[in-house]
Amino acid sequence: MSLRPTLDFLLYQWLGVESLPSRERFADHSRETFDAVLDTCERIAREKYAPFNRLVDTQEPHFDGERVILPQATHDAHKAYADSGMLSAAQDHDIGGMQLPYTVEASGNAFFAMASVSIGSGMLTTGNANLLMKHGTALQKQVFALNEFSGRWSGTMCLSEPQAGSSLSDVVTRAVPDGEGFEADPLGPRYRLTGNKMWISAGEHELTENIVHLVLAKIPDENGKLIAGTRGISLFIVPKQLVDTEGRLTGERNDVALAGLNHKCGWRGTTNTLLNFGEGKYPVRGQAGAVGYLVGQPGRGLQCMFHMMNEARIGVGMAATMLGLAGYHASLDYAKQRPQGRAVGPAGKDPAQPQVRIIEHADVKRMLLAQKAYCEGALALELYCARLVDEQHTGTPEAADDARLLLEVLTPIAKSWPSEWCLEANSLAIQVHGGYGYTRDFPVEQYWRDNRLNMIHEGTHGIQATDLLGRKVLMEEGRGLQLLAGRINDTVSRALQQPALAAHANALAAALQRVGAATRAAWANGNPAEALANAVPYMQAFGHTVLAWIWLDVALSALAHDAGQAQAATVGRIAATRYFFHYELPKIAGWLPVVEGRDPTCAELPEEAF
């Protein structure tokens, strides 16, 4: 089963991406160039990634005391990806980019995530370089970002610390001025960093000649004390190998040392590291301390880093989606081939009849349809968000601002909803395989293990839910939520004109009204502790409402292009829509009461009662 027909439908029939070349930035493109990018990505993913997905799971990265060793397949895949130009696909022509719409770039990268998310396809490198293009100096862009876009160097984001985890206000990595004239370094004000960073993906390897770490650290005050909270956090470029202003390696290693590799449940092909900065293992000019160059203003590091974090959150959602789809395709193929059991007729089962394939059983169809609804719906959501990115960058001022605010509201959903429900799809894929699904003879157990990480990294469910209910739906006096409601109501109005979809439209309108009422009820007394105690059930209900909207809008597009439902793909999309409205959307009635009542059950339970 191929991903391509689904992508083509979503891009060209639903999102209308063919119209983007009418905009100046994309004027050199057409449907043909977009298809050429997708063809290239599909081919590389098929040849360099998919055949080695199991290999990188079983041959984990290991450290021999000097270097991290990865399978040759990982080196080959990284080179093929870098050579394709996808690292700089969205960048300007004059720096070697394609000026490709982000919607098409995200679609191309989907092939790699589906083929082997564990090998990776440069999400952090691109995000690192994009941050520098936004917040870096001209020379920082030239030296660091452009070498990342070329694939010569790679990038990381170094936020978490062993004692702090997601609590960035508790970061204790220190950055002190590096001697006299530190502020005049051409690469940026120069500091010496000391501290430890944990869970750093791709933090050490030899895939590229250099690794550019973006590191959050605090600059001590005049008394040598670190400022409490997040407002004291600054952002620094800390290269593994020191470089000159021309981007040439100086031959001197920076004081960044690998303390150890984390051994993960899944996603084993990517190194995940504990890094020590400034411990003196690699002294620079005879002195301990990792050399780092300030990005932006002191104390504004977290604001800069959010540029990369938000990009990464959408990337995590896409990774979760594609792992879900990989499991769905595998279990669908299995269900079409595996004979087991017999059909149930008016007289029950006849053991004299031949076995049927398991896809003929209603419960297996239920599990397959759930996977389709979760994963294809999540893919549509992620591409809708990608289309908002293009609108933010190239639309009219009013449209761009609306897209910005809609992205603010939808990003927690784009990260967390696929992370939860596409993982559930992976679980169902194992179930479809029965006992075989729980063995390594089939790939679905690996898909589940790989996907389990996505509920955690780039902000757990609790963090995303708090962001959604505590900030995003309230920001700018609730205008983002109002914008989203307006788009949902527009879909409802159009769907009411379609007899096959009218009941779904009414159900969606009721769900939207219920979510709005729950939002107001949660904040009725203005107490954040009470409002946010049930933020996760709120996010689950909010996410299901958003996905119901996405499916209804997709169904409208499917009917517009195939009103007679002559195509199997249209029948499938309408069935997935019906499944979501009949089986999934009603779940919000179970999630929202605790939100509306500000239920204290969890928040007030004393720890000794557990």
Coordinates of C-alpha atoms in Angstrom, one line a residue:
M1 CA 0.0 0.0 0.0
S2 CA 1.4 3.4 -0.9
L3 CA 1.3 6.7 1.0
R4 CA 1.4 8.7 -2.2
P5 CA -2.3 8.7 -3.2
T6 CA -3.3 10.0 0.2
L7 CA -0.7 12.7 0.1
D8 CA -1.7 13.7 -3.4
F9 CA -5.4 14.0 -2.4
L10 CA -4.6 16.1 0.7
L11 CA -2.2 18.4 -1.1
Y12 CA -3.9 19.0 -4.3
Q13 CA -7.6 18.3 -3.8
W14 CA -8.1 19.4 -0.2
L15 CA -5.4 22.0 0.5
G16 CA -5.1 23.4 -3.0
V17 CA -1.3 23.5 -2.9
E18 CA -1.2 23.9 -6.7
S19 CA -2.3 27.5 -6.2
L20 CA 0.8 28.4 -4.2
P21 CA 3.0 29.1 -7.3
S22 CA 0.9 32.2 -7.9
R23 CA 2.7 33.7 -5.0
E24 CA 6.0 35.5 -5.7
R25 CA 8.1 33.3 -3.4
F26 CA 6.9 30.1 -5.1
A27 CA 6.7 31.4 -8.6
D28 CA 9.4 29.0 -9.9
H29 CA 7.3 26.0 -8.8
S30 CA 4.4 24.1 -10.3
R31 CA 2.6 20.8 -9.7
E32 CA 5.4 19.2 -11.7
T33 CA 8.2 20.5 -9.4
F34 CA 6.2 19.5 -6.3
D35 CA 5.7 16.0 -7.7
A36 CA 9.4 15.8 -8.5
V37 CA 10.3 16.5 -4.9
L38 CA 7.9 13.9 -3.6
D39 CA 9.2 11.4 -6.2
T40 CA 12.8 12.0 -5.0
C41 CA 11.9 11.7 -1.3
E42 CA 9.8 8.6 -1.9
R43 CA 12.6 6.9 -3.8
I44 CA 15.3 7.7 -1.2
A45 CA 13.1 6.6 1.6
R46 CA 12.4 3.4 -0.2
E47 CA 16.0 2.7 -1.0
K48 CA 18.0 4.1 1.8
Y49 CA 15.7 4.1 4.8
A50 CA 13.0 1.4 4.8
P51 CA 15.3 -1.6 4.2
F52 CA 17.4 -0.7 7.3
N53 CA 14.7 0.1 9.8
R54 CA 15.1 -3.2 11.7
L55 CA 18.9 -3.0 11.4
V56 CA 19.2 0.3 13.2
D57 CA 16.8 -1.0 15.9
T58 CA 19.0 -4.0 16.6
Q59 CA 22.4 -2.4 16.0
E60 CA 22.2 0.4 18.5
P61 CA 24.7 3.2 18.6
H62 CA 27.6 2.4 20.8
F63 CA 30.5 4.4 22.3
D64 CA 34.0 2.9 22.1
G65 CA 35.4 5.4 24.5
E66 CA 36.5 7.7 21.7
R67 CA 33.7 7.9 19.2
V68 CA 30.1 6.9 18.7
I69 CA 29.7 4.1 16.1
L70 CA 26.6 3.9 13.9
P71 CA 25.8 1.4 11.2
Q72 CA 27.0 2.2 7.7
A73 CA 23.3 2.3 6.6
T74 CA 22.8 5.4 8.8
H75 CA 25.7 7.2 7.1
D76 CA 24.4 6.3 3.7
A77 CA 20.9 7.5 4.5
H78 CA 22.1 10.8 5.9
K79 CA 24.3 11.4 2.9
A80 CA 21.4 10.7 0.5
Y81 CA 19.1 13.0 2.4
A82 CA 21.7 15.8 2.6
D83 CA 22.5 15.4 -1.1
S84 CA 18.8 15.7 -2.0
G85 CA 18.7 19.3 -0.8
M86 CA 15.8 18.7 1.6
L87 CA 17.7 20.3 4.6
S88 CA 17.5 23.7 2.8
A89 CA 14.3 23.0 0.8
A90 CA 12.4 26.0 2.2
Q91 CA 15.3 28.5 2.1
D92 CA 16.0 31.3 -0.3
H93 CA 17.5 30.5 -3.7
D94 CA 20.5 32.8 -3.0
I95 CA 21.7 30.5 -0.1
G96 CA 21.1 27.3 -2.0
G97 CA 17.5 26.6 -1.1
M98 CA 14.5 25.7 -3.3
Q99 CA 12.0 28.2 -1.9
L100 CA 9.7 25.2 -1.5
P101 CA 6.4 25.6 0.3
Y102 CA 6.6 24.2 3.8
T103 CA 3.5 22.1 3.0
V104 CA 5.4 20.3 0.3
E105 CA 8.6 20.0 2.4
A106 CA 6.6 18.4 5.2
S107 CA 5.0 16.0 2.8
G108 CA 8.4 15.0 1.4
N109 CA 9.8 14.4 4.9
A110 CA 6.8 12.2 5.7
F111 CA 8.2 9.5 3.5
F112 CA 11.4 9.3 5.6
A113 CA 9.5 9.3 8.9
M114 CA 7.4 6.4 7.7
A115 CA 10.3 4.4 6.2
S116 CA 12.5 4.8 9.3
V117 CA 11.9 7.5 11.9
S118 CA 14.8 6.0 13.9
I119 CA 17.4 6.8 11.2
G120 CA 16.1 10.4 11.2
S121 CA 16.0 13.0 8.4
G122 CA 17.4 16.2 9.9
M123 CA 14.5 17.7 11.7
L124 CA 16.8 19.1 14.5
T125 CA 19.4 20.3 12.1
T126 CA 16.9 22.2 10.0
G127 CA 15.2 23.6 13.1
N128 CA 18.5 24.7 14.5
A129 CA 19.5 26.5 11.3
N130 CA 16.0 28.1 11.0
L131 CA 16.4 29.5 14.5
L132 CA 19.7 31.0 13.6
M133 CA 18.3 32.5 10.4
K134 CA 15.7 34.2 12.6
H135 CA 17.7 35.3 15.6
G136 CA 21.4 35.0 14.6
T137 CA 23.8 37.7 13.4
A138 CA 24.7 37.8 9.7
L139 CA 28.0 36.0 10.4
Q140 CA 26.3 33.4 12.6
K141 CA 23.9 32.7 9.7
Q142 CA 26.8 32.4 7.3
V143 CA 29.1 30.3 9.4
F144 CA 26.7 28.0 11.2
A145 CA 23.2 28.0 9.6
L146 CA 24.4 27.6 6.0
N147 CA 26.8 24.8 6.8
E148 CA 23.9 23.0 8.5
F149 CA 21.6 23.5 5.5
S150 CA 24.3 22.1 3.3
G151 CA 24.5 18.9 5.4
R152 CA 28.2 19.6 6.1
W153 CA 27.3 20.1 9.8
S154 CA 24.4 18.9 11.9
G155 CA 22.6 20.6 14.8
T156 CA 21.0 19.9 18.2
M157 CA 18.9 21.6 20.8
C158 CA 20.2 21.4 24.4
L159 CA 17.5 22.3 26.9
S160 CA 16.9 19.6 29.5
E161 CA 19.3 18.8 32.4
P162 CA 19.4 15.7 34.6
Q163 CA 18.0 17.6 37.6
A164 CA 15.6 19.8 35.7
G165 CA 13.9 17.8 32.9
S166 CA 11.2 19.9 31.4
S167 CA 11.4 22.5 34.2
L168 CA 13.6 25.0 32.3
S169 CA 13.4 27.5 35.1
D170 CA 15.7 25.2 37.0
V171 CA 18.4 25.1 34.4
V172 CA 21.8 25.6 36.1
T173 CA 24.3 25.5 33.2
R174 CA 26.4 28.6 33.6
A175 CA 27.9 30.9 31.0
V176 CA 30.5 33.4 32.0
P177 CA 32.3 36.0 29.7
D178 CA 35.4 34.5 28.1
G179 CA 38.1 37.0 29.1
E180 CA 38.8 40.5 28.0
G181 CA 37.2 41.5 24.7
F182 CA 34.7 38.6 24.9
E183 CA 31.9 40.9 23.6
A184 CA 33.8 41.7 20.4
D185 CA 34.2 38.2 19.0
P186 CA 33.0 38.3 15.3
L187 CA 31.0 35.1 15.9
G188 CA 29.1 36.7 18.8
P189 CA 29.8 37.6 22.4
R190 CA 32.0 34.7 23.6
Y191 CA 31.3 32.8 26.8
R192 CA 32.5 29.8 28.6
L193 CA 29.8 27.3 29.5
T194 CA 29.8 24.6 32.3
G195 CA 27.0 22.2 33.0
N196 CA 25.2 19.0 31.8
K197 CA 22.5 18.5 29.3
M198 CA 20.4 15.3 29.2
W199 CA 18.3 13.6 26.5
I200 CA 20.1 15.4 23.6
S201 CA 19.2 13.6 20.4
A202 CA 22.0 13.3 17.9
G203 CA 24.3 14.9 20.4
E204 CA 27.4 12.9 19.4
H205 CA 28.1 11.0 16.1
E206 CA 30.4 11.2 13.1
L207 CA 27.7 11.6 10.4
T208 CA 29.0 15.2 9.8
E209 CA 32.3 16.9 10.4
N210 CA 30.8 19.2 13.1
I211 CA 27.8 19.4 15.4
V212 CA 26.3 22.8 16.3
H213 CA 24.7 22.7 19.7
L214 CA 22.2 25.3 20.7
V215 CA 22.5 25.5 24.4
L216 CA 20.3 27.2 27.1
A217 CA 22.4 28.5 30.0
K218 CA 22.3 31.3 32.6
I219 CA 24.7 34.2 32.9
P220 CA 25.5 34.9 36.6
D221 CA 24.8 38.3 38.0
E222 CA 27.5 40.6 39.5
N223 CA 27.5 38.5 42.6
G224 CA 28.0 35.2 40.7
K225 CA 24.4 34.0 41.4
L226 CA 22.1 32.7 38.7
I227 CA 18.8 34.4 38.2
A228 CA 15.8 32.3 39.3
G229 CA 13.2 31.4 36.7
T230 CA 13.2 31.4 32.9
R231 CA 14.0 35.1 32.5
G232 CA 17.6 34.6 33.2
I233 CA 18.1 32.0 30.4
S234 CA 20.3 32.9 27.4
L235 CA 21.0 31.0 24.2
F236 CA 24.4 30.0 22.9
I237 CA 26.0 28.4 19.9
V238 CA 28.4 25.8 21.1
P239 CA 30.1 23.9 18.2
K240 CA 31.7 20.5 18.8
Q241 CA 34.7 21.6 16.7
L242 CA 35.8 25.2 16.9
V243 CA 35.7 27.2 13.7
D244 CA 36.9 30.4 12.2
T245 CA 34.9 33.2 10.6
E246 CA 35.0 31.5 7.3
G247 CA 33.4 28.3 8.6
R248 CA 36.7 26.4 8.5
L249 CA 37.5 23.9 11.3
T250 CA 40.4 25.2 13.4
G251 CA 41.5 21.7 14.4
E252 CA 40.7 22.4 18.1
R253 CA 38.0 20.5 19.8
N254 CA 35.6 22.4 22.0
D255 CA 35.1 21.3 25.6
V256 CA 32.0 19.2 25.0
A257 CA 32.2 15.6 26.1
L258 CA 29.9 12.7 25.8
A259 CA 29.1 11.4 29.2
G260 CA 27.0 8.5 28.0
L261 CA 24.3 7.2 25.7
N262 CA 20.7 6.7 26.8
H263 CA 19.3 3.3 25.9
K264 CA 15.8 3.8 24.7
C265 CA 12.7 1.6 24.4
G266 CA 12.5 2.7 20.7
W267 CA 13.9 5.1 18.2
R268 CA 17.2 3.3 18.8
G269 CA 18.9 4.3 15.6
T270 CA 19.3 7.9 16.8
T271 CA 22.0 8.6 19.4
N272 CA 20.5 10.1 22.6
T273 CA 23.1 11.5 24.9
L274 CA 24.2 13.1 28.2
L275 CA 26.6 15.8 27.3
N276 CA 29.1 17.5 29.7
F277 CA 30.0 21.1 28.8
G278 CA 33.1 22.6 30.2
E279 CA 34.3 19.7 32.4
G280 CA 37.9 20.1 31.1
K281 CA 38.2 16.9 29.1
Y282 CA 39.0 19.0 26.0
P283 CA 40.4 22.2 27.3
V284 CA 40.3 25.2 24.9
R285 CA 43.5 27.2 24.9
G286 CA 44.6 25.4 28.1
Q287 CA 41.4 26.2 30.0
A288 CA 38.3 24.2 30.9
G289 CA 34.9 25.6 29.7
A290 CA 33.1 25.1 26.5
V291 CA 33.3 28.1 24.2
G292 CA 29.8 29.4 23.2
Y293 CA 28.6 32.4 21.2
L294 CA 25.6 34.3 22.4
V295 CA 22.5 34.3 20.2
G296 CA 20.3 37.4 20.5
Q297 CA 20.1 39.3 23.8
P298 CA 21.1 38.0 27.2
G299 CA 18.1 36.7 29.1
R300 CA 16.1 36.2 26.0
G301 CA 17.2 32.7 25.2
L302 CA 14.0 30.9 25.8
Q303 CA 12.1 33.3 23.5
C304 CA 14.6 32.4 20.7
M305 CA 14.5 28.7 21.5
F306 CA 10.7 28.6 21.2
H307 CA 11.2 29.2 17.5
M308 CA 12.9 25.8 17.3
M309 CA 10.7 24.2 19.9
N310 CA 7.4 25.0 18.1
E311 CA 8.9 23.7 14.8
A312 CA 10.0 20.5 16.6
R313 CA 6.6 20.0 18.1
I314 CA 4.9 19.9 14.7
G315 CA 7.7 17.6 13.6
V316 CA 7.0 15.3 16.5
G317 CA 3.4 15.2 15.6
M318 CA 4.3 14.3 12.0
A319 CA 6.7 11.5 13.2
A320 CA 3.9 10.1 15.4
T321 CA 1.5 10.2 12.5
M322 CA 3.8 8.4 10.1
L323 CA 4.7 5.7 12.6
G324 CA 0.9 5.2 13.0
L325 CA 0.5 5.0 9.3
A326 CA 3.3 2.5 8.9
G327 CA 1.6 0.3 11.4
Y328 CA -1.8 0.7 9.7
H329 CA -0.4 -0.2 6.3
A330 CA 1.4 -3.2 7.7
S331 CA -1.7 -4.5 9.6
L332 CA -3.9 -3.9 6.6
D333 CA -1.6 -5.9 4.4
Y334 CA -1.6 -8.7 7.0
A335 CA -5.3 -8.7 7.4
K336 CA -5.8 -9.1 3.7
Q337 CA -3.6 -12.2 3.7
R338 CA -4.1 -14.0 7.0
P339 CA -6.9 -16.7 7.0
Q340 CA -8.5 -17.4 10.3
G341 CA -12.0 -18.2 11.4
R342 CA -15.2 -18.4 9.4
A343 CA -17.9 -16.0 8.5
V344 CA -21.0 -15.8 10.7
G345 CA -24.2 -16.6 8.8
P346 CA -27.8 -16.7 10.0
A347 CA -27.2 -20.2 11.4
G348 CA -23.9 -19.2 13.0
K349 CA -20.5 -20.5 11.9
D350 CA -20.2 -23.5 9.6
P351 CA -16.9 -25.3 10.4
A352 CA -17.1 -27.1 7.1
Q353 CA -16.7 -23.9 5.2
P354 CA -13.2 -22.7 4.3
Q355 CA -11.5 -20.1 6.5
V356 CA -11.9 -16.4 5.6
R357 CA -9.2 -13.7 5.7
I358 CA -9.4 -11.8 9.0
I359 CA -10.2 -8.5 7.2
E360 CA -13.7 -10.0 6.7
H361 CA -14.4 -10.0 10.4
A362 CA -16.2 -7.0 11.7
D363 CA -13.9 -6.5 14.7
V364 CA -10.8 -6.5 12.5
K365 CA -12.5 -3.9 10.3
R366 CA -13.2 -1.9 13.4
M367 CA -9.5 -1.9 14.3
L368 CA -8.4 -1.0 10.8
L369 CA -10.9 1.8 10.4
A370 CA -9.9 3.2 13.8
Q371 CA -6.3 3.3 12.6
K372 CA -7.3 4.9 9.3
A373 CA -9.3 7.5 11.1
Y374 CA -6.6 8.3 13.6
C375 CA -3.6 8.3 11.2
E376 CA -5.0 9.8 8.0
G377 CA -6.8 12.4 10.1
A378 CA -3.6 13.2 11.9
L379 CA -1.8 13.5 8.6
A380 CA -4.4 16.0 7.4
L381 CA -4.1 18.0 10.6
E382 CA -0.3 18.2 10.2
L383 CA -0.5 19.3 6.6
Y384 CA -3.1 21.8 7.5
C385 CA -0.7 23.3 10.1
A386 CA 2.1 23.2 7.4
R387 CA -0.3 25.1 5.1
L388 CA -0.8 27.7 7.8
V389 CA 3.0 28.2 8.0
D390 CA 3.0 29.0 4.3
E391 CA 0.2 31.4 4.8
Q392 CA 2.0 33.1 7.7
H393 CA 5.0 33.6 5.5
T394 CA 3.4 34.5 2.1
G395 CA -0.2 35.5 2.7
T396 CA -1.7 39.0 3.0
P397 CA -1.0 40.8 6.3
E398 CA -4.4 39.9 7.7
A399 CA -4.3 36.3 6.5
A400 CA -0.7 35.9 7.8
D401 CA -1.7 37.2 11.2
D402 CA -4.7 34.8 11.4
A403 CA -2.4 31.9 10.4
R404 CA 0.0 32.9 13.1
L405 CA -2.6 32.8 15.8
L406 CA -4.3 29.7 14.5
L407 CA -0.9 27.9 14.7
E408 CA -0.5 29.1 18.3
V409 CA -3.7 27.4 19.2
L410 CA -3.3 24.3 17.1
T411 CA 0.4 23.5 17.9
P412 CA -0.3 21.7 21.2
I413 CA -2.9 19.6 19.4
A414 CA -0.6 19.0 16.4
K415 CA 2.1 17.6 18.8
S416 CA 0.0 15.7 21.3
W417 CA -3.0 14.3 19.5
P418 CA -1.1 12.2 17.0
S419 CA 1.3 11.2 19.8
E420 CA -1.6 9.7 21.8
W421 CA -3.9 8.4 19.1
C422 CA -1.4 7.2 16.5
L423 CA 0.3 5.3 19.3
E424 CA -3.2 3.7 19.9
A425 CA -3.2 2.9 16.2
N426 CA 0.1 1.1 16.6
S427 CA -1.4 -0.9 19.5
L428 CA -4.3 -1.8 17.3
A429 CA -1.9 -2.9 14.6
I430 CA -0.3 -5.3 17.0
Q431 CA -3.8 -6.6 17.9
V432 CA -4.6 -7.2 14.2
H433 CA -1.5 -9.3 14.0
G434 CA -2.5 -11.3 17.0
G435 CA 0.3 -13.2 18.7
Y436 CA 2.5 -12.6 15.7
G437 CA 2.3 -8.8 16.4
Y438 CA 4.0 -9.2 19.7
T439 CA 7.1 -10.8 18.1
R440 CA 10.0 -9.3 16.2
D441 CA 9.0 -11.3 13.1
F442 CA 6.7 -8.4 12.1
P443 CA 7.5 -4.7 12.3
V444 CA 4.5 -3.5 14.2
E445 CA 6.1 -4.0 17.7
Q446 CA 8.9 -1.8 16.7
Y447 CA 6.6 0.9 15.4
W448 CA 4.9 0.9 18.8
R449 CA 8.2 1.2 20.6
D450 CA 9.4 4.0 18.4
N451 CA 6.2 5.9 18.7
R452 CA 6.0 5.7 22.5
L453 CA 8.6 8.4 22.8
N454 CA 6.5 11.0 21.0
M455 CA 4.1 11.4 24.0
I456 CA 7.1 12.6 26.0
H457 CA 9.6 14.6 24.0
E458 CA 9.1 18.2 23.1
G459 CA 6.8 18.6 26.0
T460 CA 4.7 15.9 27.6
H461 CA 0.9 15.7 27.4
G462 CA 0.6 17.6 30.7
I463 CA 2.8 20.4 29.4
Q464 CA 1.0 20.7 26.1
A465 CA -2.4 20.7 27.8
T466 CA -1.4 23.4 30.3
D467 CA -0.1 25.4 27.4
L468 CA -3.4 25.0 25.5
L469 CA -5.8 25.7 28.4
G470 CA -3.6 28.0 30.4
R471 CA -2.3 30.2 27.6
K472 CA -3.2 29.5 24.0
V473 CA -7.1 29.6 24.2
L474 CA -6.8 32.8 26.3
M475 CA -4.2 34.7 24.4
E476 CA -5.1 38.0 22.7
E477 CA -8.5 37.9 24.6
G478 CA -9.4 34.5 23.1
R479 CA -9.1 35.6 19.4
G480 CA -7.2 32.4 18.4
L481 CA -10.0 30.3 19.7
Q482 CA -12.6 32.5 18.0
L483 CA -10.7 32.2 14.7
L484 CA -10.6 28.4 15.0
A485 CA -14.3 28.4 15.9
G486 CA -15.0 30.5 12.8
R487 CA -13.3 28.0 10.5
I488 CA -15.1 25.1 12.1
N489 CA -18.4 26.8 11.7
D490 CA -17.7 27.5 8.1
T491 CA -17.2 23.7 7.6
V492 CA -20.3 23.0 9.5
S493 CA -22.3 25.4 7.3
R494 CA -21.1 23.7 4.1
A495 CA -21.6 20.2 5.4
L496 CA -25.2 21.0 6.4
Q497 CA -25.9 21.3 2.7
Q498 CA -24.8 17.7 2.1
P499 CA -27.4 15.1 3.2
A500 CA -24.7 12.5 3.8
L501 CA -22.8 14.8 6.2
A502 CA -25.5 16.9 7.8
A503 CA -25.8 14.8 11.0
H504 CA -22.0 15.0 11.4
A505 CA -22.2 18.8 11.0
N506 CA -24.7 19.1 13.8
A507 CA -22.6 16.8 16.0
L508 CA -19.6 19.0 15.4
A509 CA -21.4 22.2 16.1
A510 CA -22.6 20.7 19.4
A511 CA -19.1 19.6 20.3
L512 CA -17.6 23.0 19.6
Q513 CA -20.3 24.6 21.8
R514 CA -19.5 22.1 24.5
V515 CA -15.7 22.9 24.3
G516 CA -16.4 26.6 24.5
A517 CA -18.6 26.2 27.5
A518 CA -15.9 24.0 29.2
T519 CA -13.3 26.6 28.5
R520 CA -15.4 29.3 30.2
A521 CA -16.3 27.0 33.1
A522 CA -12.7 26.0 33.8
W523 CA -11.8 29.7 34.2
A524 CA -15.0 30.7 35.9
N525 CA -13.3 31.7 39.2
G526 CA -10.0 32.7 37.6
N527 CA -8.0 30.2 39.7
P528 CA -5.2 28.6 37.6
A529 CA -4.7 25.7 40.0
E530 CA -8.4 24.7 39.6
A531 CA -8.7 25.5 35.9
L532 CA -5.6 23.5 35.0
A533 CA -6.1 20.5 37.2
N534 CA -7.9 18.7 34.4
A535 CA -6.0 20.2 31.5
V536 CA -5.3 16.9 29.8
P537 CA -9.0 15.8 29.5
Y538 CA -9.7 19.3 28.2
M539 CA -7.0 18.8 25.5
Q540 CA -8.3 15.4 24.6
A541 CA -11.8 16.8 24.1
F542 CA -10.4 19.8 22.2
G543 CA -8.2 17.6 20.0
H544 CA -11.1 15.2 19.2
T545 CA -13.2 18.2 18.2
V546 CA -10.4 19.5 16.0
L547 CA -10.0 16.1 14.3
A548 CA -13.7 15.8 13.8
W549 CA -13.6 19.1 12.0
I550 CA -10.6 18.0 9.9
W551 CA -12.4 14.8 8.9
L552 CA -15.6 16.7 8.0
D553 CA -13.7 19.1 5.9
V554 CA -11.8 16.3 4.2
A555 CA -15.1 14.5 3.5
L556 CA -16.5 17.6 1.9
S557 CA -13.5 17.7 -0.4
A558 CA -13.8 14.1 -1.2
L559 CA -17.5 14.4 -2.2
A560 CA -16.8 17.5 -4.2
H561 CA -14.3 15.6 -6.4
D562 CA -16.3 12.3 -6.4
A563 CA -20.0 13.0 -5.6
G564 CA -21.1 9.6 -6.7
Q565 CA -18.5 7.9 -4.4
A566 CA -17.3 5.8 -7.4
Q567 CA -13.8 5.6 -6.1
A568 CA -12.8 3.3 -3.3
A569 CA -10.7 6.1 -1.7
T570 CA -13.8 8.3 -1.4
V571 CA -15.8 5.5 0.2
G572 CA -12.9 5.0 2.6
R573 CA -12.7 8.7 3.5
I574 CA -16.5 8.9 4.1
A575 CA -16.3 5.8 6.2
A576 CA -13.4 7.1 8.3
T577 CA -15.4 10.3 8.8
R578 CA -18.5 8.3 9.9
Y579 CA -16.3 6.2 12.2
F580 CA -14.8 9.3 13.9
F581 CA -18.2 10.9 14.5
H582 CA -19.9 7.7 15.7
Y583 CA -17.1 6.1 17.8
E584 CA -14.7 8.9 18.7
L585 CA -16.4 12.3 19.0
P586 CA -18.9 11.1 21.6
K587 CA -15.9 10.5 24.0
I588 CA -15.8 14.2 24.7
A589 CA -18.9 13.8 26.9
G590 CA -16.8 11.7 29.2
W591 CA -13.8 14.0 29.2
L592 CA -15.4 17.4 29.8
P593 CA -17.4 17.1 33.0
V594 CA -14.3 17.1 35.2
V595 CA -13.1 20.2 33.3
E596 CA -16.5 22.0 33.6
G597 CA -16.8 21.1 37.3
R598 CA -13.1 21.8 38.1
D599 CA -13.0 18.4 39.7
P600 CA -10.4 18.3 42.5
T601 CA -10.1 14.5 42.7
C602 CA -6.6 14.3 41.4
A603 CA -5.2 17.6 42.6
E604 CA -6.3 17.2 46.2
L605 CA -5.3 13.6 46.9
P606 CA -2.5 13.6 49.5
E607 CA 0.6 11.6 48.5
E608 CA 0.3 9.2 51.4
A609 CA -3.0 8.0 50.0
F610 CA -1.5 6.6 46.8

